[in-house]
Short mmCIF file of C-alpha atoms in Angstrom, two decimals:
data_model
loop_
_atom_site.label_atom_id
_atom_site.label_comp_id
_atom_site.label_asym_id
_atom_site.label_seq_id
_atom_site.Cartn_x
_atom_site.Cartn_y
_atom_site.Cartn_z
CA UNK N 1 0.00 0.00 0.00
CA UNK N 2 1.33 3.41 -0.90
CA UNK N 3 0.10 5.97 1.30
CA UNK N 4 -0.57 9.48 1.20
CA UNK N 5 0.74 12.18 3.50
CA UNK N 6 -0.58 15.49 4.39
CA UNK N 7 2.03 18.26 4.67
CA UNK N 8 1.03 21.12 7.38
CA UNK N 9 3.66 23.68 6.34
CA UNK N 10 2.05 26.48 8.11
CA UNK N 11 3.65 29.28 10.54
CA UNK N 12 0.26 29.14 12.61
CA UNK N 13 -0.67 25.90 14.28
CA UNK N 14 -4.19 27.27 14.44
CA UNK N 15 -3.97 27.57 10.59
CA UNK N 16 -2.51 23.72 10.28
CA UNK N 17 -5.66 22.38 12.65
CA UNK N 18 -8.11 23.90 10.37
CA UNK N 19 -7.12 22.41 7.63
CA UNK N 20 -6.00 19.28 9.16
CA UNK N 21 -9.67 18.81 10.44
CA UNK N 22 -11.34 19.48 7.06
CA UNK N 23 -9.31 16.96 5.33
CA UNK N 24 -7.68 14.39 7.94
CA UNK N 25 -9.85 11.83 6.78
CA UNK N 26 -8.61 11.70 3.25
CA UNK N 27 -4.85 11.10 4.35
CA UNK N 28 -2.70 7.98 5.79
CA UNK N 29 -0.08 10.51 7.65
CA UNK N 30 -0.11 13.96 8.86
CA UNK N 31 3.02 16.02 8.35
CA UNK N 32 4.03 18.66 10.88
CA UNK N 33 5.99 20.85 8.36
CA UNK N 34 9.59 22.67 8.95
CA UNK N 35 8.17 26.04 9.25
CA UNK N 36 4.77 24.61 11.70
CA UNK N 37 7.98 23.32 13.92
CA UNK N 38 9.73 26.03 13.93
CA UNK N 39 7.12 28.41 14.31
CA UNK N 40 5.82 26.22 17.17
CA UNK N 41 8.07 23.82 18.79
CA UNK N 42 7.90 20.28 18.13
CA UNK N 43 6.15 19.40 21.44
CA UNK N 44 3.25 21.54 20.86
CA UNK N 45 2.49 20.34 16.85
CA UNK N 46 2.52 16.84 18.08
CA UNK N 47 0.43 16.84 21.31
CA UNK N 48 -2.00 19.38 18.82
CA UNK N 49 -1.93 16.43 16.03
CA UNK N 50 -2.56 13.57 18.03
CA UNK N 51 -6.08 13.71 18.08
CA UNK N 52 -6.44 12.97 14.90
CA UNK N 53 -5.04 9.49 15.41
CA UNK N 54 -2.77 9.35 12.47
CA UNK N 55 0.96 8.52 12.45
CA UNK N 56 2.80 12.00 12.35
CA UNK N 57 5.87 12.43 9.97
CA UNK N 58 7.94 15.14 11.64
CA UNK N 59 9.63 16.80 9.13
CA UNK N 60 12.50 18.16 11.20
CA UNK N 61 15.03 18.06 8.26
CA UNK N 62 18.02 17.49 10.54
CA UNK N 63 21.75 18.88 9.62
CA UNK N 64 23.22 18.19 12.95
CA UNK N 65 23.03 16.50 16.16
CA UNK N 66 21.44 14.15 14.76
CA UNK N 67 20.83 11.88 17.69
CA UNK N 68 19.80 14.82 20.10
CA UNK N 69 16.85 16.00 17.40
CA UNK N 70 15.91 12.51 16.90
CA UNK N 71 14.85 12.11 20.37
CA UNK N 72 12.12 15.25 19.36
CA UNK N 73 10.06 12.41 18.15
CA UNK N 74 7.19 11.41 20.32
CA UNK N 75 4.80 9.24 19.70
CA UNK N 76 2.50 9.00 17.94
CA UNK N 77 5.76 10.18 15.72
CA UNK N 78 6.50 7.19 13.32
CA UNK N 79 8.37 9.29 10.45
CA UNK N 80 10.76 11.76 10.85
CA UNK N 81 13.72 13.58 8.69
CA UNK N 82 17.01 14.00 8.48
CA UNK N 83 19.01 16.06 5.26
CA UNK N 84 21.33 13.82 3.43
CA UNK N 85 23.78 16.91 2.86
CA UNK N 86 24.00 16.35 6.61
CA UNK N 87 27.67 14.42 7.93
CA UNK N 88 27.50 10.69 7.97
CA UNK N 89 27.89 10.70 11.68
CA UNK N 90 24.49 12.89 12.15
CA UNK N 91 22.81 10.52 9.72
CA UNK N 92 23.62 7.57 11.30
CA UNK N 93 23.02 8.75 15.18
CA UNK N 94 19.71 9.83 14.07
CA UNK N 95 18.65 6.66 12.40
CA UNK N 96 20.05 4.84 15.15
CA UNK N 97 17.75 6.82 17.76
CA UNK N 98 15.02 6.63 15.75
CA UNK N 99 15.07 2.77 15.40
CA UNK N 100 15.16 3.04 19.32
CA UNK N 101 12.20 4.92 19.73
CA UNK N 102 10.50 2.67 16.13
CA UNK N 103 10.31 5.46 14.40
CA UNK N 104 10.98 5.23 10.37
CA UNK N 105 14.61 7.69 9.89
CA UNK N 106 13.91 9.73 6.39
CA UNK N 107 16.83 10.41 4.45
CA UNK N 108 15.67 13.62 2.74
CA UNK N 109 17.29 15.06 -0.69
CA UNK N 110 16.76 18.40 -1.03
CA UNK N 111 19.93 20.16 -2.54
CA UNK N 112 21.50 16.62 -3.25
CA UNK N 113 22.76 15.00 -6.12
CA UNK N 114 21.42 11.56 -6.40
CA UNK N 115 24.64 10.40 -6.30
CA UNK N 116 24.47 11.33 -2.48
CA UNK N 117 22.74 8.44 -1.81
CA UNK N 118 25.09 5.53 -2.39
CA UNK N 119 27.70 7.53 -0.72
CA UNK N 120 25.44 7.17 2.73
CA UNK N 121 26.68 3.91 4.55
CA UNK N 122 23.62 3.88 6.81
CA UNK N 123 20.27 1.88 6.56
CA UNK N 124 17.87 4.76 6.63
CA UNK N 125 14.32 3.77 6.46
CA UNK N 126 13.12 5.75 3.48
CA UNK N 127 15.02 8.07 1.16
CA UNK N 128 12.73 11.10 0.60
CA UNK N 129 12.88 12.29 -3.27
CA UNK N 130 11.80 16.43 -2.55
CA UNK N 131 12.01 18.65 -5.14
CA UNK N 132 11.93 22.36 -3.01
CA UNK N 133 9.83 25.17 -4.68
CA UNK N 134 12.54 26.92 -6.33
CA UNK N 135 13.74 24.01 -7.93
CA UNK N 136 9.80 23.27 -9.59
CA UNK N 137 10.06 26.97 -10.63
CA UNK N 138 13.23 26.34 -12.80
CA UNK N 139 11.92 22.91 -14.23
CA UNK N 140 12.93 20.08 -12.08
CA UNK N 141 10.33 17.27 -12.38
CA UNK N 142 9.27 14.82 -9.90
CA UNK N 143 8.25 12.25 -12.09
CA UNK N 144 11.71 11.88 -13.37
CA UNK N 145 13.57 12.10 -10.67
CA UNK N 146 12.00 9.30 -9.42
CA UNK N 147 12.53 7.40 -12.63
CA UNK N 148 16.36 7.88 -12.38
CA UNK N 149 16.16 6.92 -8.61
CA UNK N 150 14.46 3.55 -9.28
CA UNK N 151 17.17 2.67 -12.32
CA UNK N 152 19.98 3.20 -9.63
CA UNK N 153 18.87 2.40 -6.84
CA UNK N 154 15.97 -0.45 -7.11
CA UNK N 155 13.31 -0.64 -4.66
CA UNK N 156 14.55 1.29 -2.05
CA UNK N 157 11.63 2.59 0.52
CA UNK N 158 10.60 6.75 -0.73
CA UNK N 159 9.09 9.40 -0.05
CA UNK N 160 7.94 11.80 -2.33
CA UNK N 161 6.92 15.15 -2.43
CA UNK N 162 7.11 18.43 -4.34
CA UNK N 163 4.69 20.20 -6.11
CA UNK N 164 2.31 16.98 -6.17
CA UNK N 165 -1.11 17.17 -7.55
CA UNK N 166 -3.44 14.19 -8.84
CA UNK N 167 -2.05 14.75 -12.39
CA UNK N 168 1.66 13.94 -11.27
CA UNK N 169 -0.04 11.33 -8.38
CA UNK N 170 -1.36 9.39 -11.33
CA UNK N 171 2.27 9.35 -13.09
CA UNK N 172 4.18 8.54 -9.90
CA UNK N 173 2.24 5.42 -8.35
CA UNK N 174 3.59 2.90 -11.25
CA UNK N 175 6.93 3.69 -9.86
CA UNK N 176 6.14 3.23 -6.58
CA UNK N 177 6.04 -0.01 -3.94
CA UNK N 178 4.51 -0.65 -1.19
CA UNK N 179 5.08 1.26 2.43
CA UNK N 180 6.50 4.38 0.15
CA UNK N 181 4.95 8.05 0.92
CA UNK N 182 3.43 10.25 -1.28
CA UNK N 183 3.25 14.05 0.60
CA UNK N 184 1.07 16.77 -0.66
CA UNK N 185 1.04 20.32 0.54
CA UNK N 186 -0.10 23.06 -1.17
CA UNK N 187 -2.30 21.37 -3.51
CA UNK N 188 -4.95 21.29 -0.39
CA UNK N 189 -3.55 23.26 2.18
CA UNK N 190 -3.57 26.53 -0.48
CA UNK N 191 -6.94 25.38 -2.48
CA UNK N 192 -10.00 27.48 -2.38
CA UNK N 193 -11.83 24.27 -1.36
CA UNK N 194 -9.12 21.79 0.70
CA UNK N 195 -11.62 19.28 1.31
CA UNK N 196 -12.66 18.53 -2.17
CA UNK N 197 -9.21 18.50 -3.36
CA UNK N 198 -8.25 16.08 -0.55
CA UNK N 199 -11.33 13.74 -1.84
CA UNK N 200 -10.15 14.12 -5.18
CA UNK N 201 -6.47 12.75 -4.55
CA UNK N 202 -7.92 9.97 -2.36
CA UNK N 203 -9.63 8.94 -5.22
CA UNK N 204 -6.78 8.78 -7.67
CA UNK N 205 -5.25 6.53 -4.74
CA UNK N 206 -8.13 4.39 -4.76
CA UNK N 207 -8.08 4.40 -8.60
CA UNK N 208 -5.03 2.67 -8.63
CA UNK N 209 -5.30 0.04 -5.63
#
């Protein structure tokens, strides 16, 4: 089963909630974003998420200290992210703290040549394929990055997000496996109507099962 993961990158938690209750029901995973963290504190996004009774993917996109800011995730925290431009060391102190706790370490791209990957000695849980907004604005496409991913690197667990909207959904499950993470942001959390965008990319996920 792929599943589907709702991104809450919001500066106002009260902003996240709202959205997060109109549309909850359509998603696998709830994402407390970099900025909601930030803005917020970890603490306070997941004791405001838990309700909802979804597995959280803290997106904390660590760079270092990697086994301090893994300990950030409480459950019910089962994802959470650290940047593969980080130092080996981090990497691998946050995975290993994260497999303490059983939470899934994400190896996030952003900024990284593929080839960063295979560099990484460390069994991260999922590599997460993100292409950043600045990078969609020049051209980069999701939908091939992934491509070139699964030619090198087989059937590694992903994550991916970036700009995703049914459309690109519909191009990217073929390429995916089971357990991997599709994350969509602003395709809800920015639409005039969030809900009925939510029920529309449900659908394209239940298209395809």
């Amino acid at each position: 089963m792929v599943y589907v993961s709702l991104a809450l990158d919001f500066i106002d938690l009260n902003d996240a909630l709202k959205i997060a209750e109109k549309c909850y029901r359509f998603f696998d995973i709830l994402e407390a974003g970099t900025p909601l963290i930030k803005a917020e504190g970890s603490k306070r996004c997941i004791d405001a998420l838990r309700k909802f009774n979804l597995p959280i993917y803290l997106d904390l996109k660590t760079v270092d200290v990697g086994g301090l800011e893994a300990l950030l995730s409480a459950d019910p925290v089962r994802y959470a992210t650290v940047l593969a431009l980080s130092d080996e060391s981090t990497i691998r102190d946050f995975h290993n703290v994260c497999k303490s706790k059983g939470v899934y370490s994400v190896m996030d791209t952003i900024r990284c040549n593929i080839n960063r990957i295979g560099e990484i000695d460390v069994p991260v849980d999922y590599v997460a394929i993100h292409l950043g907004v600045d990078e969609r604005r020049v051209g980069g496409d999701i939908v091939s990055v992934v491509k070139i991913f699964r030619s090198v690197y087989g059937d590694r667990r992903l994550a991916v997000g970036g700009g995703l909207s049914p459309e690109k959904i519909s191009n990217l499950l073929p390429l995916l496996r089971g357990d991997d993470i599709l994350i969509v942001g602003s395709y809800v959390s920015r639409s005039s109507n969030p809900e009925e965008s939510a029920k529309q990319l449900r659908g394209v996920m239940d298209e395809f099962i």
